[in-house]
Amino acid sequence: MFEIPVWDLLASFTWDSRELEFEGEILPGFYDDIEFKTPLYLKIKLISLDDWIMVVFEKIKANVMFEWTLYFIDQENIEREFRKTFDISNPDDIKYIDMKNITVDLKDVIREEILITCIE
């Protein structure tokens, strides 16, 4: 659902970018531990940087239920790196581009950012 093609950005010049918006229902069971009570709103910017993609979540907004508590998610300007290859110097904060399909998958990143808000 959140696999975004990035072949055009990888083939383009450094600092080329694309903005996307999404607003829609997330069905129960999409995430095992999070239930969406309102539609998820995302505004993202994808930026080409040499051989990797920077994803900036300009906005993540939704009301979610996590561990029987309702949370109002409203986050801005979260950056994530998606690399072509493994970077041993920073293995935890980097995701990878699916080079077979030339996509970035935002599903896990969205979940992580929602959980960070829920457990802060």
CSV table of C-alpha atoms in Angstrom, one decimal:
chain,number,residue,atom,x,y,z
A,1,MET,CA,0.0,0.0,0.0
A,2,PHE,CA,2.8,2.4,0.7
A,3,GLU,CA,5.4,1.2,-1.8
A,4,ILE,CA,6.4,4.3,-3.8
A,5,PRO,CA,8.3,4.0,-7.1
A,6,VAL,CA,11.5,6.0,-7.1
A,7,TRP,CA,13.2,5.0,-10.4
A,8,ASP,CA,12.6,8.4,-11.9
A,9,LEU,CA,14.3,10.1,-8.9
A,10,LEU,CA,17.3,7.7,-9.0
A,11,ALA,CA,17.7,8.4,-12.7
A,12,SER,CA,17.4,12.2,-12.2
A,13,PHE,CA,19.8,14.8,-10.9
A,14,THR,CA,20.7,15.4,-7.2
A,15,TRP,CA,18.1,17.4,-5.3
A,16,ASP,CA,15.4,16.6,-7.7
A,17,SER,CA,12.2,16.0,-5.7
A,18,ARG,CA,8.6,14.9,-5.8
A,19,GLU,CA,5.7,15.6,-3.4
A,20,LEU,CA,2.9,13.2,-2.7
A,21,GLU,CA,-0.2,13.4,-0.5
A,22,PHE,CA,-2.4,10.6,0.7
A,23,GLU,CA,-5.5,10.6,2.8
A,24,GLY,CA,-7.5,7.4,3.3
A,25,GLU,CA,-8.8,4.7,5.6
A,26,ILE,CA,-6.4,2.2,6.9
A,27,LEU,CA,-8.3,-1.1,7.4
A,28,PRO,CA,-8.1,-3.0,10.6
A,29,GLY,CA,-5.3,-5.5,10.6
A,30,PHE,CA,-3.0,-3.5,8.3
A,31,TYR,CA,-0.8,-3.1,11.4
A,32,ASP,CA,-1.2,-5.7,14.1
A,33,ASP,CA,-0.9,-3.3,17.0
A,34,ILE,CA,-2.4,-0.1,15.7
A,35,GLU,CA,-6.0,0.6,14.9
A,36,PHE,CA,-6.8,3.8,12.9
A,37,LYS,CA,-9.9,5.7,14.2
A,38,THR,CA,-9.7,8.4,11.5
A,39,PRO,CA,-8.2,8.4,8.0
A,40,LEU,CA,-4.4,8.6,7.8
A,41,TYR,CA,-3.2,11.8,6.2
A,42,LEU,CA,0.4,11.9,4.8
A,43,LYS,CA,2.3,14.6,3.0
A,44,ILE,CA,5.7,13.5,1.9
A,45,LYS,CA,8.6,14.8,-0.2
A,46,LEU,CA,11.0,12.4,-1.9
A,47,ILE,CA,14.4,13.9,-2.7
A,48,SER,CA,17.1,12.4,-4.8
A,49,LEU,CA,20.5,12.6,-3.2
A,50,ASP,CA,23.3,10.9,-5.3
A,51,ASP,CA,22.5,7.2,-5.0
A,52,TRP,CA,19.9,7.4,-2.3
A,53,ILE,CA,16.5,8.9,-1.5
A,54,MET,CA,15.6,11.1,1.4
A,55,VAL,CA,12.0,10.9,2.4
A,56,VAL,CA,10.6,13.8,4.4
A,57,PHE,CA,7.3,13.3,6.1
A,58,GLU,CA,6.1,16.8,6.0
A,59,LYS,CA,2.9,15.7,7.8
A,60,ILE,CA,1.6,12.5,9.4
A,61,LYS,CA,-1.8,12.9,11.0
A,62,ALA,CA,-4.4,10.4,12.3
A,63,ASN,CA,-6.2,9.3,15.4
A,64,VAL,CA,-5.1,5.8,16.4
A,65,MET,CA,-5.8,3.2,19.1
A,66,PHE,CA,-2.7,1.6,20.6
A,67,GLU,CA,-2.9,-0.6,23.7
A,68,TRP,CA,-6.4,0.5,24.5
A,69,THR,CA,-5.5,4.2,24.5
A,70,LEU,CA,-6.5,6.8,21.9
A,71,TYR,CA,-3.6,8.9,20.5
A,72,PHE,CA,-3.8,12.0,18.3
A,73,ILE,CA,-0.9,11.7,15.9
A,74,ASP,CA,0.2,15.0,14.3
A,75,GLN,CA,3.9,14.9,13.4
A,76,GLU,CA,5.9,17.1,11.0
A,77,ASN,CA,9.2,17.1,9.2
A,78,ILE,CA,10.5,13.6,9.9
A,79,GLU,CA,13.4,12.6,7.7
A,80,ARG,CA,14.3,9.0,6.7
A,81,GLU,CA,17.0,7.8,4.4
A,82,PHE,CA,16.6,5.0,1.9
A,83,ARG,CA,19.9,3.7,0.5
A,84,LYS,CA,20.7,1.4,-2.3
A,85,THR,CA,23.2,-0.6,-0.2
A,86,PHE,CA,23.8,-1.4,3.4
A,87,ASP,CA,25.7,1.3,5.4
A,88,ILE,CA,27.6,-0.3,8.3
A,89,SER,CA,28.2,3.1,9.9
A,90,ASN,CA,24.5,3.6,10.5
A,91,PRO,CA,22.5,0.4,10.3
A,92,ASP,CA,19.6,1.3,12.5
A,93,ASP,CA,18.3,4.5,11.1
A,94,ILE,CA,18.5,3.6,7.4
A,95,LYS,CA,16.0,1.8,5.2
A,96,TYR,CA,16.7,0.3,1.8
A,97,ILE,CA,15.5,0.8,-1.7
A,98,ASP,CA,14.0,-2.3,-3.2
A,99,MET,CA,16.3,-2.4,-6.2
A,100,LYS,CA,14.3,-5.2,-7.9
A,101,ASN,CA,11.1,-3.0,-8.1
A,102,ILE,CA,13.0,0.3,-7.5
A,103,THR,CA,10.6,1.3,-4.8
A,104,VAL,CA,10.7,2.5,-1.2
A,105,ASP,CA,8.3,1.0,1.3
A,106,LEU,CA,7.0,3.4,3.8
A,107,LYS,CA,4.8,1.0,5.8
A,108,ASP,CA,7.3,0.3,8.5
A,109,VAL,CA,8.4,3.9,8.8
A,110,ILE,CA,4.8,5.1,9.3
A,111,ARG,CA,4.3,2.5,12.0
A,112,GLU,CA,7.5,3.4,13.7
A,113,GLU,CA,6.7,7.1,13.8
A,114,ILE,CA,3.2,6.5,15.1
A,115,LEU,CA,4.6,4.2,17.9
A,116,ILE,CA,7.2,6.9,18.8
A,117,THR,CA,4.3,9.3,19.5
A,118,CYS,CA,2.4,6.7,21.4
A,119,ILE,CA,5.2,5.8,23.8
A,120,GLU,CA,6.7,9.2,24.4
